[in-house]
JSON list of C-alpha atoms in Angstrom, two decimals:
[
{"chain": "R", "resi": 135, "resn": "MET", "atom": "CA", "xyz": [104.08, 66.86, -46.55]},
{"chain": "R", "resi": 136, "resn": "ALA", "atom": "CA", "xyz": [102.46, 69.98, -45.59]},
{"chain": "R", "resi": 137, "resn": "GLU", "atom": "CA", "xyz": [104.52, 72.81, -47.06]},
{"chain": "R", "resi": 138, "resn": "ASP", "atom": "CA", "xyz": [102.87, 76.21, -47.89]},
{"chain": "R", "resi": 139, "resn": "VAL", "atom": "CA", "xyz": [102.78, 76.40, -51.52]},
{"chain": "R", "resi": 140, "resn": "CYS", "atom": "CA", "xyz": [101.70, 80.05, -51.33]},
{"chain": "R", "resi": 141, "resn": "ALA", "atom": "CA", "xyz": [104.37, 81.11, -48.85]},
{"chain": "R", "resi": 142, "resn": "PRO", "atom": "CA", "xyz": [106.01, 84.34, -50.15]},
{"chain": "R", "resi": 143, "resn": "GLY", "atom": "CA", "xyz": [109.57, 82.84, -49.41]},
{"chain": "R", "resi": 144, "resn": "GLY", "atom": "CA", "xyz": [108.69, 79.38, -50.51]},
{"chain": "R", "resi": 145, "resn": "PHE", "atom": "CA", "xyz": [109.66, 76.47, -48.34]},
{"chain": "R", "resi": 146, "resn": "THR", "atom": "CA", "xyz": [112.52, 74.11, -48.11]},
{"chain": "R", "resi": 147, "resn": "ARG", "atom": "CA", "xyz": [113.23, 70.38, -48.07]},
{"chain": "R", "resi": 148, "resn": "GLU", "atom": "CA", "xyz": [116.44, 68.02, -47.54]},
{"chain": "R", "resi": 149, "resn": "VAL", "atom": "CA", "xyz": [116.51, 65.65, -50.35]},
{"chain": "R", "resi": 150, "resn": "GLY", "atom": "CA", "xyz": [118.90, 62.67, -50.50]},
{"chain": "R", "resi": 151, "resn": "ALA", "atom": "CA", "xyz": [120.36, 63.25, -54.00]},
{"chain": "R", "resi": 152, "resn": "THR", "atom": "CA", "xyz": [123.10, 65.11, -55.94]},
{"chain": "R", "resi": 153, "resn": "PRO", "atom": "CA", "xyz": [122.02, 68.03, -57.87]},
{"chain": "R", "resi": 154, "resn": "ALA", "atom": "CA", "xyz": [122.24, 65.91, -61.26]},
{"chain": "R", "resi": 155, "resn": "GLU", "atom": "CA", "xyz": [119.73, 63.38, -59.67]},
{"chain": "R", "resi": 156, "resn": "PHE", "atom": "CA", "xyz": [117.42, 66.09, -58.72]},
{"chain": "R", "resi": 157, "resn": "GLU", "atom": "CA", "xyz": [117.42, 67.52, -62.21]},
{"chain": "R", "resi": 158, "resn": "ARG", "atom": "CA", "xyz": [116.83, 64.27, -63.75]},
{"chain": "R", "resi": 159, "resn": "GLY", "atom": "CA", "xyz": [113.74, 63.63, -61.32]},
{"chain": "R", "resi": 160, "resn": "LEU", "atom": "CA", "xyz": [112.45, 66.92, -62.31]},
{"chain": "R", "resi": 161, "resn": "ARG", "atom": "CA", "xyz": [112.77, 66.26, -66.18]},
{"chain": "R", "resi": 162, "resn": "LEU", "atom": "CA", "xyz": [111.23, 62.89, -65.51]},
{"chain": "R", "resi": 163, "resn": "ALA", "atom": "CA", "xyz": [108.17, 64.49, -64.27]},
{"chain": "R", "resi": 164, "resn": "LEU", "atom": "CA", "xyz": [108.02, 67.24, -66.76]},
{"chain": "R", "resi": 165, "resn": "PRO", "atom": "CA", "xyz": [110.51, 66.58, -69.68]},
{"chain": "R", "resi": 166, "resn": "ASP", "atom": "CA", "xyz": [109.52, 69.64, -71.57]},
{"chain": "R", "resi": 167, "resn": "GLY", "atom": "CA", "xyz": [108.92, 72.06, -68.74]},
{"chain": "R", "resi": 168, "resn": "VAL", "atom": "CA", "xyz": [112.32, 72.46, -66.88]},
{"chain": "R", "resi": 169, "resn": "SER", "atom": "CA", "xyz": [115.06, 74.91, -67.65]},
{"chain": "R", "resi": 170, "resn": "SER", "atom": "CA", "xyz": [118.14, 76.16, -65.61]},
{"chain": "R", "resi": 171, "resn": "PRO", "atom": "CA", "xyz": [118.48, 79.91, -66.00]},
{"chain": "R", "resi": 172, "resn": "ARG", "atom": "CA", "xyz": [121.49, 80.04, -63.68]},
{"chain": "R", "resi": 173, "resn": "PRO", "atom": "CA", "xyz": [123.84, 77.36, -61.93]},
{"chain": "R", "resi": 174, "resn": "ARG", "atom": "CA", "xyz": [122.03, 75.34, -59.17]},
{"chain": "R", "resi": 175, "resn": "VAL", "atom": "CA", "xyz": [118.72, 77.05, -60.26]},
{"chain": "R", "resi": 176, "resn": "LEU", "atom": "CA", "xyz": [115.98, 74.92, -61.82]},
{"chain": "R", "resi": 177, "resn": "ARG", "atom": "CA", "xyz": [112.89, 76.42, -63.17]},
{"chain": "R", "resi": 178, "resn": "VAL", "atom": "CA", "xyz": [109.59, 74.51, -63.66]},
{"chain": "R", "resi": 179, "resn": "GLU", "atom": "CA", "xyz": [106.94, 75.93, -65.86]},
{"chain": "R", "resi": 180, "resn": "ARG", "atom": "CA", "xyz": [103.53, 74.13, -66.50]},
{"chain": "R", "resi": 181, "resn": "CYS", "atom": "CA", "xyz": [99.93, 75.07, -67.17]},
{"chain": "R", "resi": 182, "resn": "GLY", "atom": "CA", "xyz": [100.32, 78.48, -65.78]},
{"chain": "R", "resi": 183, "resn": "VAL", "atom": "CA", "xyz": [102.44, 77.47, -62.64]},
{"chain": "R", "resi": 184, "resn": "VAL", "atom": "CA", "xyz": [106.01, 78.64, -62.27]},
{"chain": "R", "resi": 185, "resn": "LEU", "atom": "CA", "xyz": [108.53, 77.21, -59.60]},
{"chain": "R", "resi": 186, "resn": "GLU", "atom": "CA", "xyz": [111.90, 77.89, -58.89]},
{"chain": "R", "resi": 187, "resn": "VAL", "atom": "CA", "xyz": [113.99, 75.36, -56.98]},
{"chain": "R", "resi": 188, "resn": "GLY", "atom": "CA", "xyz": [117.32, 76.31, -55.57]},
{"chain": "R", "resi": 189, "resn": "LEU", "atom": "CA", "xyz": [119.84, 73.76, -54.64]},
{"chain": "R", "resi": 190, "resn": "SER", "atom": "CA", "xyz": [122.70, 74.01, -52.12]},
{"chain": "R", "resi": 191, "resn": "THR", "atom": "CA", "xyz": [124.86, 71.01, -51.17]},
{"chain": "R", "resi": 192, "resn": "LEU", "atom": "CA", "xyz": [124.79, 69.73, -47.45]},
{"chain": "R", "resi": 193, "resn": "PRO", "atom": "CA", "xyz": [127.15, 67.64, -45.89]},
{"chain": "R", "resi": 194, "resn": "GLU", "atom": "CA", "xyz": [126.68, 63.79, -46.80]},
{"chain": "R", "resi": 195, "resn": "ARG", "atom": "CA", "xyz": [125.06, 61.51, -44.33]},
{"chain": "R", "resi": 196, "resn": "ARG", "atom": "CA", "xyz": [126.80, 58.39, -43.45]},
{"chain": "R", "resi": 197, "resn": "ILE", "atom": "CA", "xyz": [125.87, 55.27, -42.00]},
{"chain": "R", "resi": 198, "resn": "GLY", "atom": "CA", "xyz": [128.81, 52.87, -41.40]},
{"chain": "R", "resi": 199, "resn": "LEU", "atom": "CA", "xyz": [130.22, 52.73, -45.08]},
{"chain": "R", "resi": 200, "resn": "PHE", "atom": "CA", "xyz": [127.05, 53.91, -46.66]},
{"chain": "R", "resi": 201, "resn": "CYS", "atom": "CA", "xyz": [126.98, 57.65, -47.82]},
{"chain": "R", "resi": 202, "resn": "LEU", "atom": "CA", "xyz": [124.01, 59.56, -48.89]},
{"chain": "R", "resi": 203, "resn": "PRO", "atom": "CA", "xyz": [124.42, 62.95, -50.76]},
{"chain": "R", "resi": 204, "resn": "VAL", "atom": "CA", "xyz": [122.14, 65.71, -49.20]},
{"chain": "R", "resi": 205, "resn": "LEU", "atom": "CA", "xyz": [120.48, 68.72, -50.82]},
{"chain": "R", "resi": 206, "resn": "LEU", "atom": "CA", "xyz": [118.97, 71.65, -49.48]},
{"chain": "R", "resi": 207, "resn": "ALA", "atom": "CA", "xyz": [116.25, 72.27, -52.08]},
{"chain": "R", "resi": 208, "resn": "ARG", "atom": "CA", "xyz": [114.35, 75.70, -51.88]},
{"chain": "R", "resi": 209, "resn": "PHE", "atom": "CA", "xyz": [110.95, 75.78, -53.64]},
{"chain": "R", "resi": 210, "resn": "CYS", "atom": "CA", "xyz": [109.51, 79.19, -54.53]},
{"chain": "R", "resi": 211, "resn": "PHE", "atom": "CA", "xyz": [106.38, 79.38, -56.57]},
{"chain": "R", "resi": 212, "resn": "THR", "atom": "CA", "xyz": [106.03, 82.48, -58.47]},
{"chain": "R", "resi": 213, "resn": "ALA", "atom": "CA", "xyz": [102.85, 81.85, -60.37]},
{"chain": "R", "resi": 214, "resn": "GLY", "atom": "CA", "xyz": [99.75, 79.84, -60.49]},
{"chain": "R", "resi": 215, "resn": "ASP", "atom": "CA", "xyz": [96.80, 79.03, -57.83]},
{"chain": "R", "resi": 216, "resn": "ARG", "atom": "CA", "xyz": [97.13, 77.05, -54.82]},
{"chain": "R", "resi": 217, "resn": "ALA", "atom": "CA", "xyz": [95.47, 74.03, -56.35]},
{"chain": "R", "resi": 218, "resn": "ALA", "atom": "CA", "xyz": [97.61, 74.04, -59.55]},
{"chain": "R", "resi": 219, "resn": "ARG", "atom": "CA", "xyz": [100.97, 74.46, -57.46]},
{"chain": "R", "resi": 220, "resn": "MET", "atom": "CA", "xyz": [99.90, 71.41, -55.15]},
{"chain": "R", "resi": 221, "resn": "ALA", "atom": "CA", "xyz": [99.26, 69.33, -58.25]},
{"chain": "R", "resi": 222, "resn": "LEU", "atom": "CA", "xyz": [102.72, 70.26, -59.95]},
{"chain": "R", "resi": 223, "resn": "LEU", "atom": "CA", "xyz": [104.37, 69.62, -56.55]},
{"chain": "R", "resi": 224, "resn": "ALA", "atom": "CA", "xyz": [102.51, 66.02, -56.24]},
{"chain": "R", "resi": 225, "resn": "ARG", "atom": "CA", "xyz": [103.67, 65.27, -60.05]},
{"chain": "R", "resi": 226, "resn": "ILE", "atom": "CA", "xyz": [107.30, 66.30, -58.85]},
{"chain": "R", "resi": 227, "resn": "ASP", "atom": "CA", "xyz": [107.05, 64.32, -55.82]},
{"chain": "R", "resi": 228, "resn": "LEU", "atom": "CA", "xyz": [105.71, 61.23, -57.65]},
{"chain": "R", "resi": 229, "resn": "ALA", "atom": "CA", "xyz": [108.43, 61.28, -60.21]},
{"chain": "R", "resi": 230, "resn": "MET", "atom": "CA", "xyz": [111.13, 61.49, -57.45]},
{"chain": "R", "resi": 231, "resn": "GLN", "atom": "CA", "xyz": [110.10, 58.57, -55.51]},
{"chain": "R", "resi": 232, "resn": "ARG", "atom": "CA", "xyz": [112.57, 55.79, -55.17]},
{"chain": "R", "resi": 233, "resn": "GLY", "atom": "CA", "xyz": [112.69, 52.22, -54.43]},
{"chain": "R", "resi": 234, "resn": "GLY", "atom": "CA", "xyz": [111.17, 51.08, -51.06]},
{"chain": "R", "resi": 235, "resn": "GLY", "atom": "CA", "xyz": [109.87, 47.62, -50.30]}
]
């Protein structure tokens, strides 16, 4: 993905997960670096980079009898240089990859 990690307002992604699944994925990526300062907001701090992720539930997606939960995740970096932000985002993305094959 080609999001601008330095955009003042951050960027958004649609994610196929529940809020609990999303938080679990973040904690897999950074076991000691995730907090929740308020409901539906996750804060990540690592090596001088600070990221806040706000979560909003969207309508689920259905394919026949198959249902997928959907979140709108707003990523907003508040500290760290571009390279460090991109490295943190890559680490998070890797931890949140699912199945495939």
